[in-house]
């Protein structure tokens, strides 16, 4: 089976050679890549955006990317946006220095030991952003973070009854109201196995109209509702709601069966 | 920062390492460049950061035009050489870590954030080659023919 590309976050460090902050970005990025989040992160050399191919330039579209810069020129963030895609996050060493009250780093080839807390703090900030991006939805088509999906409860869901009897209970949402129906799954299974299908059965009964309940799109076989009544006590005033709930469940069940059968 | 190399450019040889971050070879180029400009030829060489060239920074681009530029690349994609060329500079000498490693197989580089002894030795060997080239180019005059 072909393996799908794993979800990861890209890190692009400026690595600026002429200032200590450039070395800080490089070491912090490497700390995240090698120690803090090795399974969740990838990197690319910044100059590859110009020297590389189309694949390299697609980097920040394919991966949500964190640009890490050593100075206000923001080479990593701006070059990434210029050649690839707008980074999801842009971090600046100066901001970390200000936030944490840390001393300015010294040294180019070898950072002074006083710079170690800054490297650690920047690495932690990157790792925190990695965690946020891993939890977010990323569109590779659009190259941006998508709005969180609003979780709507499934229209039809089944579970064993809380009484411990083992009888399955199906919960169906009708017009914002959740109805629980005992033994609905086996009833629908039996009906389907007896040859009843959505909208094709000659003995089907239309669901009665009821205030607040939309007119049914499909017919519900009368036998199903009769059997449901055997196992469930349905108040007369809620009959239309239950009928609609069973119709939705029946439609969903049949659609599932048809998908399974191709 | 960029004013520094803009002022110094006519008298100096520019060294541009590749900025590679994914492999040991990239770190070797960076280390070798620092050895050249800090230890071996501090008066005649200086580094122009590749990230500024990638961004298209005018001062950085100016700093590689009309001068002797030595590039040091970590892989065959030759980012330093390509980017200097795209910035309008002419590369006088180009070095690659792999070529140097072939001549010094006893120095096997490992580590990216921190090079092992082999990597340090390879960076030293590479820096010697670059420094020699820088000396030759300086003797010809800092500006490019």
Tab-separated table of C-alpha atoms in Angstrom:
chain	number	residue	atom	x	y	z
A	1	UNK	CA	0.000	0.000	0.000
A	2	UNK	CA	1.463	3.414	-0.854
A	3	UNK	CA	2.316	5.455	2.209
A	4	UNK	CA	0.885	8.950	2.472
A	5	UNK	CA	3.288	11.835	3.141
A	6	UNK	CA	3.617	12.291	6.873
A	7	UNK	CA	2.363	15.481	8.412
A	8	UNK	CA	5.281	17.648	9.526
A	9	UNK	CA	6.174	21.252	10.245
A	10	UNK	CA	8.960	22.979	8.287
A	11	UNK	CA	11.604	25.111	9.972
A	12	UNK	CA	13.642	27.651	8.036
A	13	UNK	CA	16.450	29.373	9.936
A	14	UNK	CA	18.265	32.400	8.542
A	15	UNK	CA	21.630	31.013	9.731
A	16	UNK	CA	23.102	34.475	9.138
A	17	UNK	CA	26.869	34.105	9.318
A	18	UNK	CA	27.781	37.667	10.194
A	19	UNK	CA	25.858	38.128	13.444
A	20	UNK	CA	25.669	35.978	16.597
A	21	UNK	CA	21.862	35.946	16.347
A	22	UNK	CA	22.195	34.066	13.036
A	23	UNK	CA	24.111	31.322	14.784
A	24	UNK	CA	21.440	31.317	17.509
A	25	UNK	CA	18.705	30.665	14.915
A	26	UNK	CA	20.714	27.831	13.428
A	27	UNK	CA	21.429	26.128	16.750
A	28	UNK	CA	17.860	26.562	18.014
A	29	UNK	CA	16.416	25.140	14.789
A	30	UNK	CA	18.791	22.181	14.994
A	31	UNK	CA	17.850	21.582	18.623
A	32	UNK	CA	14.185	21.302	17.640
A	33	UNK	CA	14.971	19.122	14.609
A	34	UNK	CA	17.327	16.781	16.444
A	35	UNK	CA	16.136	16.762	20.060
A	36	UNK	CA	12.808	18.418	20.839
A	37	UNK	CA	10.546	17.458	17.906
A	38	UNK	CA	12.547	15.139	15.633
A	39	UNK	CA	9.479	13.276	14.387
A	40	UNK	CA	7.379	16.338	13.638
A	41	UNK	CA	9.828	18.638	11.855
A	42	UNK	CA	11.810	19.014	8.649
A	43	UNK	CA	14.068	21.757	7.368
A	44	UNK	CA	15.404	23.197	4.160
A	45	UNK	CA	18.494	25.302	3.474
A	46	UNK	CA	17.233	28.836	2.797
A	47	UNK	CA	19.354	29.310	-0.388
A	48	UNK	CA	17.704	26.260	-1.947
A	49	UNK	CA	14.659	28.415	-2.659
A	50	UNK	CA	16.800	30.033	-5.354
A	51	UNK	CA	19.246	27.268	-6.208
A	52	UNK	CA	16.840	24.344	-5.976
A	53	UNK	CA	13.954	23.143	-8.084
A	54	UNK	CA	10.172	23.416	-8.009
A	55	UNK	CA	10.003	20.833	-5.246
A	56	UNK	CA	12.176	22.973	-2.998
A	57	UNK	CA	10.121	26.063	-3.725
A	58	UNK	CA	6.927	24.181	-2.780
A	59	UNK	CA	8.357	23.532	0.686
A	60	UNK	CA	6.377	26.163	2.615
A	61	UNK	CA	3.186	25.275	0.793
A	62	UNK	CA	3.552	21.590	1.500
A	63	UNK	CA	4.572	22.107	5.129
A	64	UNK	CA	3.318	24.794	7.488
A	65	UNK	CA	6.583	26.611	8.052
A	66	UNK	CA	8.179	28.470	10.939
A	67	UNK	CA	10.713	31.090	9.830
A	68	UNK	CA	13.372	31.891	12.431
A	69	UNK	CA	15.321	35.119	11.961
A	70	UNK	CA	18.281	36.722	13.654
A	71	UNK	CA	17.644	40.337	12.697
A	72	UNK	CA	14.933	42.715	11.559
A	73	UNK	CA	15.733	42.072	7.908
A	74	UNK	CA	13.908	38.761	8.411
A	75	UNK	CA	15.654	37.037	5.506
A	76	UNK	CA	14.155	33.645	6.352
A	77	UNK	CA	10.558	34.889	6.584
A	78	UNK	CA	10.709	37.226	3.617
A	79	UNK	CA	12.654	34.910	1.301
A	80	UNK	CA	10.370	32.013	2.202
A	81	UNK	CA	7.342	34.127	1.332
A	82	UNK	CA	9.001	35.475	-1.805
A	83	UNK	CA	9.979	32.134	-3.303
A	84	UNK	CA	7.771	29.542	-1.619
A	85	UNK	CA	4.792	30.572	0.493
A	86	UNK	CA	4.008	32.802	3.449
A	87	UNK	CA	5.377	31.145	6.591
A	88	UNK	CA	2.737	30.105	9.087
A	89	UNK	CA	4.843	31.619	11.882
A	90	UNK	CA	7.723	34.117	11.944
A	91	UNK	CA	9.994	34.221	15.011
A	92	UNK	CA	12.676	36.808	15.731
A	93	UNK	CA	15.590	36.366	18.145
A	94	UNK	CA	15.182	39.956	19.391
A	95	UNK	CA	11.616	39.205	20.510
A	96	UNK	CA	12.795	36.253	22.598
A	97	UNK	CA	15.583	38.379	24.129
A	98	UNK	CA	13.032	41.049	25.064
A	99	UNK	CA	10.398	38.627	26.352
A	100	UNK	CA	12.796	36.661	28.534
A	101	UNK	CA	15.138	39.480	29.518
A	102	UNK	CA	18.146	37.554	28.240
A	103	UNK	CA	21.574	38.997	27.363
A	104	UNK	CA	22.503	39.622	23.754
A	105	UNK	CA	24.509	36.694	22.318
A	106	UNK	CA	28.230	37.052	21.695
A	107	UNK	CA	30.440	35.135	19.268
A	108	UNK	CA	29.978	33.971	15.703
A	109	UNK	CA	31.855	30.752	15.152
A	110	UNK	CA	31.449	29.817	18.809
A	111	UNK	CA	28.675	31.380	20.820
A	112	UNK	CA	29.620	32.365	24.357
A	113	UNK	CA	28.151	30.202	27.116
A	114	UNK	CA	25.851	33.087	28.094
A	115	UNK	CA	23.997	32.512	24.815
A	116	UNK	CA	22.908	28.984	25.788
A	117	UNK	CA	19.700	30.099	27.590
A	118	UNK	CA	18.762	32.134	24.517
A	119	UNK	CA	19.243	29.146	22.201
A	120	UNK	CA	17.153	27.027	24.589
A	121	UNK	CA	14.420	29.660	24.870
A	122	UNK	CA	14.203	30.091	21.108
A	123	UNK	CA	14.117	26.319	20.621
A	124	UNK	CA	11.276	26.062	23.147
A	125	UNK	CA	9.379	28.812	21.341
A	126	UNK	CA	9.814	26.997	18.032
A	127	UNK	CA	8.723	23.684	19.573
A	128	UNK	CA	5.612	25.334	21.030
A	129	UNK	CA	4.697	26.663	17.581
A	130	UNK	CA	5.339	23.209	16.105
A	131	UNK	CA	2.812	21.746	18.552
A	132	UNK	CA	0.212	24.358	17.624
A	133	UNK	CA	0.711	23.784	13.904
A	134	UNK	CA	0.557	20.021	14.292
A	135	UNK	CA	-2.817	20.460	15.956
A	136	UNK	CA	-4.093	22.857	13.292
A	137	UNK	CA	-5.573	21.918	9.925
A	138	UNK	CA	-3.203	22.733	7.052
A	139	UNK	CA	-4.371	23.016	3.469
A	140	UNK	CA	-1.647	21.924	1.048
A	141	UNK	CA	-3.809	23.169	-1.793
A	142	UNK	CA	-4.040	26.670	-0.365
A	143	UNK	CA	-0.825	26.629	1.682
A	144	UNK	CA	-2.445	28.035	4.801
A	145	UNK	CA	-3.927	27.094	8.131
A	146	UNK	CA	-7.646	26.408	7.848
A	147	UNK	CA	-10.280	27.453	10.334
A	148	UNK	CA	-10.980	24.743	12.900
A	149	UNK	CA	-13.732	22.407	11.815
A	150	UNK	CA	-16.972	22.925	13.711
A	151	UNK	CA	-17.823	19.608	15.263
A	152	UNK	CA	-21.385	18.722	14.492
A	153	UNK	CA	-22.700	15.655	16.215
A	154	UNK	CA	-23.332	12.715	13.930
A	155	UNK	CA	-26.942	12.562	12.833
A	156	UNK	CA	-27.084	8.882	13.619
A	157	UNK	CA	-24.926	7.100	16.185
A	158	UNK	CA	-25.290	3.824	18.013
A	159	UNK	CA	-24.054	2.451	21.333
A	160	UNK	CA	-24.978	-0.244	23.819
A	161	UNK	CA	-27.706	0.724	26.268
A	162	UNK	CA	-26.423	2.123	29.563
A	163	UNK	CA	-28.657	-0.334	31.484
A	164	UNK	CA	-26.208	-3.114	30.601
A	165	UNK	CA	-28.843	-5.205	28.775
A	166	UNK	CA	-26.685	-5.261	25.640
A	167	UNK	CA	-29.574	-3.945	23.547
A	168	UNK	CA	-28.167	-1.354	21.131
A	169	UNK	CA	-29.511	2.183	21.384
A	170	UNK	CA	-29.401	4.501	18.389
A	171	UNK	CA	-29.281	8.255	18.910
A	172	UNK	CA	-30.744	10.335	16.072
A	173	UNK	CA	-30.709	14.136	15.745
A	174	UNK	CA	-33.988	15.610	14.470
A	175	UNK	CA	-34.280	19.396	14.218
A	176	UNK	CA	-31.763	19.820	17.037
A	177	UNK	CA	-33.511	17.251	19.230
A	178	UNK	CA	-31.768	13.977	20.094
A	179	UNK	CA	-33.992	10.898	20.190
A	180	UNK	CA	-32.842	7.539	21.531
A	181	UNK	CA	-34.381	4.485	19.924
A	182	UNK	CA	-33.897	0.977	21.272
A	183	UNK	CA	-32.925	-1.888	18.962
A	184	UNK	CA	-33.122	0.259	15.852
A	185	UNK	CA	-29.985	-1.182	14.243
A	186	UNK	CA	-31.150	-4.827	14.256
A	187	UNK	CA	-34.616	-3.704	13.114
A	188	UNK	CA	-33.159	-1.883	10.123
A	189	UNK	CA	-30.846	-4.815	9.377
A	190	UNK	CA	-33.760	-7.225	9.399
A	191	UNK	CA	-35.833	-4.942	7.151
A	192	UNK	CA	-32.979	-4.542	4.693
A	193	UNK	CA	-32.345	-8.286	4.598
A	194	UNK	CA	-36.041	-8.790	3.872
A	195	UNK	CA	-35.640	-6.701	0.736
A	196	UNK	CA	-36.949	-3.316	1.880
A	197	UNK	CA	-34.970	-0.427	0.385
A	198	UNK	CA	-35.231	3.355	0.484
A	199	UNK	CA	-37.877	4.742	-1.846
A	200	UNK	CA	-38.367	1.576	-3.855
A	201	UNK	CA	-40.655	-0.452	-1.713
A	202	UNK	CA	-44.275	-0.531	-2.760
A	203	UNK	CA	-45.532	-0.908	0.795
A	204	UNK	CA	-43.768	2.205	1.975
A	205	UNK	CA	-45.656	4.680	4.138
A	206	UNK	CA	-45.044	8.387	3.960
A	207	UNK	CA	-44.019	9.928	7.259
A	208	UNK	CA	-46.899	12.015	8.611
A	209	UNK	CA	-46.420	15.744	8.478
A	210	UNK	CA	-45.760	17.484	11.757
A	211	UNK	CA	-45.135	21.046	12.758
A	212	UNK	CA	-41.418	21.690	12.789
A	213	UNK	CA	-40.543	18.511	10.934
A	214	UNK	CA	-39.550	18.814	7.305
A	215	UNK	CA	-41.387	16.781	4.731
A	216	UNK	CA	-39.540	13.488	4.227
A	217	UNK	CA	-37.317	13.035	1.242
A	218	UNK	CA	-37.755	9.282	1.257
A	219	UNK	CA	-40.525	6.951	2.273
A	220	UNK	CA	-40.255	4.832	5.371
A	221	UNK	CA	-41.636	1.289	5.112
A	222	UNK	CA	-44.532	0.929	7.569
A	223	UNK	CA	-43.210	-2.422	8.848
A	224	UNK	CA	-40.147	-0.721	10.239
A	225	UNK	CA	-42.077	1.813	12.290
A	226	UNK	CA	-44.393	-0.940	13.549
A	227	UNK	CA	-41.428	-2.949	14.774
A	228	UNK	CA	-39.834	0.120	16.360
A	229	UNK	CA	-43.049	0.651	18.352
A	230	UNK	CA	-42.766	-2.893	19.748
A	231	UNK	CA	-39.470	-2.057	21.419
A	232	UNK	CA	-39.994	1.634	22.219
A	233	UNK	CA	-42.695	3.583	24.022
A	234	UNK	CA	-43.468	6.514	21.759
A	235	UNK	CA	-45.633	9.336	23.130
A	236	UNK	CA	-48.399	10.207	20.655
A	237	UNK	CA	-47.316	13.847	20.463
A	238	UNK	CA	-43.782	12.746	19.463
A	239	UNK	CA	-44.809	10.208	16.873
A	240	UNK	CA	-43.833	12.399	13.935
A	241	UNK	CA	-40.438	13.115	15.457
A	242	UNK	CA	-39.770	9.411	15.967
A	243	UNK	CA	-40.966	8.606	12.458
A	244	UNK	CA	-38.619	11.230	11.065
A	245	UNK	CA	-35.770	9.915	13.233
A	246	UNK	CA	-36.308	6.371	11.995
A	247	UNK	CA	-36.548	7.596	8.416
A	248	UNK	CA	-33.171	9.391	8.770
A	249	UNK	CA	-31.628	6.290	10.333
A	250	UNK	CA	-33.112	4.088	7.589
A	251	UNK	CA	-31.784	6.347	4.851
A	252	UNK	CA	-28.368	6.398	6.517
A	253	UNK	CA	-28.379	2.619	6.957
A	254	UNK	CA	-29.313	1.942	3.338
A	255	UNK	CA	-26.724	4.454	2.074
A	256	UNK	CA	-24.082	2.671	4.139
A	257	UNK	CA	-25.098	-0.678	2.712
A	258	UNK	CA	-25.012	0.614	-0.848
A	259	UNK	CA	-21.548	2.092	-0.305
A	260	UNK	CA	-20.333	-1.219	1.071
A	261	UNK	CA	-21.674	-3.046	-1.927
A	262	UNK	CA	-20.051	-0.555	-4.289
B	1	UNK	CA	26.296	45.287	9.418
B	2	UNK	CA	26.052	45.357	5.652
B	3	UNK	CA	27.746	48.774	5.608
B	4	UNK	CA	30.837	47.011	6.955
B	5	UNK	CA	31.295	44.749	3.982
B	6	UNK	CA	30.210	47.452	1.560
B	7	UNK	CA	33.042	49.695	2.779
B	8	UNK	CA	35.619	46.947	2.975
B	9	UNK	CA	34.758	45.267	-0.311
B	10	UNK	CA	37.295	46.888	-2.681
B	11	UNK	CA	40.197	45.742	-0.538
B	12	UNK	CA	39.030	42.320	0.412
B	13	UNK	CA	38.178	38.920	-0.971
B	14	UNK	CA	34.614	37.892	-0.243
B	15	UNK	CA	33.942	34.419	1.138
B	16	UNK	CA	30.442	32.963	0.828
B	17	UNK	CA	29.726	29.625	2.550
B	18	UNK	CA	26.607	27.684	1.646
B	19	UNK	CA	24.471	27.982	4.841
B	20	UNK	CA	23.533	24.300	4.602
B	21	UNK	CA	21.670	23.126	7.687
B	22	UNK	CA	20.666	19.569	6.819
B	23	UNK	CA	24.024	17.824	6.659
B	24	UNK	CA	27.489	17.930	8.245
B	25	UNK	CA	28.962	19.259	5.011
B	26	UNK	CA	27.051	22.525	5.403
B	27	UNK	CA	28.502	23.006	8.862
B	28	UNK	CA	31.975	22.291	7.474
B	29	UNK	CA	31.596	25.115	4.926
B	30	UNK	CA	30.504	27.513	7.645
B	31	UNK	CA	33.332	26.465	9.952
B	32	UNK	CA	35.919	26.717	7.175
B	33	UNK	CA	34.713	30.203	6.262
B	34	UNK	CA	35.025	31.356	9.865
B	35	UNK	CA	38.533	29.892	10.130
B	36	UNK	CA	39.557	31.825	7.013
B	37	UNK	CA	38.121	35.208	7.991
B	38	UNK	CA	38.844	35.018	11.721
B	39	UNK	CA	42.148	33.108	11.920
B	40	UNK	CA	43.945	32.749	8.607
B	41	UNK	CA	43.195	35.890	6.576
B	42	UNK	CA	41.389	38.371	8.847
B	43	UNK	CA	42.840	41.370	7.004
B	44	UNK	CA	42.039	40.310	3.481
B	45	UNK	CA	38.795	38.368	3.636
B	46	UNK	CA	35.276	38.754	4.937
B	47	UNK	CA	32.014	36.842	4.801
B	48	UNK	CA	28.902	37.971	2.989
B	49	UNK	CA	25.875	36.129	4.420
B	50	UNK	CA	24.079	34.032	1.873
B	51	UNK	CA	20.659	34.646	3.457
B	52	UNK	CA	20.906	38.333	2.521
B	53	UNK	CA	21.800	37.430	-1.052
B	54	UNK	CA	18.837	35.083	-1.229
B	55	UNK	CA	16.567	37.881	-0.059
B	56	UNK	CA	18.019	40.200	-2.673
B	57	UNK	CA	19.425	42.693	-0.167
B	58	UNK	CA	20.955	45.491	-2.263
B	59	UNK	CA	23.987	46.063	-0.071
B	60	UNK	CA	24.795	42.369	0.030
B	61	UNK	CA	24.432	42.129	-3.738
B	62	UNK	CA	26.657	45.173	-4.165
B	63	UNK	CA	29.219	43.551	-1.905
B	64	UNK	CA	29.697	40.594	-4.269
B	65	UNK	CA	29.756	42.603	-7.512
B	66	UNK	CA	33.079	43.564	-9.020
B	67	UNK	CA	35.112	41.805	-6.338
B	68	UNK	CA	36.878	38.483	-5.980
B	69	UNK	CA	34.402	36.005	-4.562
B	70	UNK	CA	35.212	32.568	-3.206
B	71	UNK	CA	32.265	30.252	-2.661
B	72	UNK	CA	32.278	27.177	-0.457
B	73	UNK	CA	29.495	24.672	-1.113
B	74	UNK	CA	28.391	21.654	0.864
B	75	UNK	CA	26.589	19.735	-1.858
B	76	UNK	CA	26.272	19.485	-5.613
B	77	UNK	CA	23.372	21.950	-5.680
B	78	UNK	CA	26.014	24.617	-5.097
B	79	UNK	CA	23.711	27.150	-3.444
B	80	UNK	CA	26.508	29.596	-2.662
B	81	UNK	CA	27.828	29.637	-6.216
B	82	UNK	CA	24.359	29.842	-7.761
B	83	UNK	CA	23.173	32.607	-5.458
B	84	UNK	CA	26.304	34.724	-5.931
B	85	UNK	CA	25.812	34.398	-9.673
B	86	UNK	CA	22.155	35.400	-9.393
B	87	UNK	CA	23.176	38.424	-7.331
B	88	UNK	CA	25.361	39.596	-10.191
B	89	UNK	CA	28.668	38.507	-8.715
B	90	UNK	CA	31.386	36.551	-10.476
B	91	UNK	CA	32.820	33.604	-8.624
B	92	UNK	CA	36.618	33.651	-8.820
B	93	UNK	CA	37.104	30.294	-7.081
B	94	UNK	CA	34.602	27.705	-5.955
B	95	UNK	CA	35.297	25.032	-3.405
B	96	UNK	CA	33.189	22.075	-2.358
B	97	UNK	CA	33.470	20.077	0.834
B	98	UNK	CA	33.143	16.820	-1.093
B	99	UNK	CA	36.204	17.560	-3.237
B	100	UNK	CA	38.187	18.392	-0.137
B	101	UNK	CA	36.932	15.246	1.588
B	102	UNK	CA	38.089	13.145	-1.369
B	103	UNK	CA	41.562	14.537	-0.816
B	104	UNK	CA	41.308	13.990	2.939
B	105	UNK	CA	39.405	10.751	3.424
B	106	UNK	CA	40.786	10.379	6.948
B	107	UNK	CA	38.614	13.313	8.088
B	108	UNK	CA	35.058	12.004	8.162
B	109	UNK	CA	32.663	14.766	9.241
B	110	UNK	CA	29.767	14.015	11.583
B	111	UNK	CA	27.335	16.214	13.472
B	112	UNK	CA	25.566	19.357	12.344
B	113	UNK	CA	25.092	21.558	15.398
B	114	UNK	CA	28.554	20.519	16.522
B	115	UNK	CA	31.155	18.914	14.294
B	116	UNK	CA	33.141	15.915	15.431
B	117	UNK	CA	36.967	15.925	15.320
B	118	UNK	CA	36.959	14.675	11.747
B	119	UNK	CA	34.662	17.493	10.716
B	120	UNK	CA	36.807	20.069	12.473
B	121	UNK	CA	39.921	18.703	10.775
B	122	UNK	CA	38.192	18.719	7.395
B	123	UNK	CA	37.106	22.337	7.962
B	124	UNK	CA	40.718	23.222	8.779
B	125	UNK	CA	41.979	21.511	5.620
B	126	UNK	CA	39.336	23.254	3.518
B	127	UNK	CA	40.099	26.587	5.156
B	128	UNK	CA	43.773	26.199	4.247
B	129	UNK	CA	42.847	25.711	0.607
B	130	UNK	CA	40.494	28.694	0.663
B	131	UNK	CA	43.070	30.855	2.438
B	132	UNK	CA	45.672	30.009	-0.179
B	133	UNK	CA	43.265	30.970	-2.946
B	134	UNK	CA	42.345	34.159	-1.098
B	135	UNK	CA	46.046	35.015	-0.839
B	136	UNK	CA	46.514	34.529	-4.568
B	137	UNK	CA	43.445	36.624	-5.375
B	138	UNK	CA	44.511	39.365	-2.971
B	139	UNK	CA	47.918	39.473	-4.602
B	140	UNK	CA	46.189	40.054	-7.943
B	141	UNK	CA	44.240	42.927	-6.362
B	142	UNK	CA	40.996	42.732	-4.418
B	143	UNK	CA	38.741	43.884	-7.213
B	144	UNK	CA	37.636	41.494	-9.887
B	145	UNK	CA	39.142	41.717	-13.349
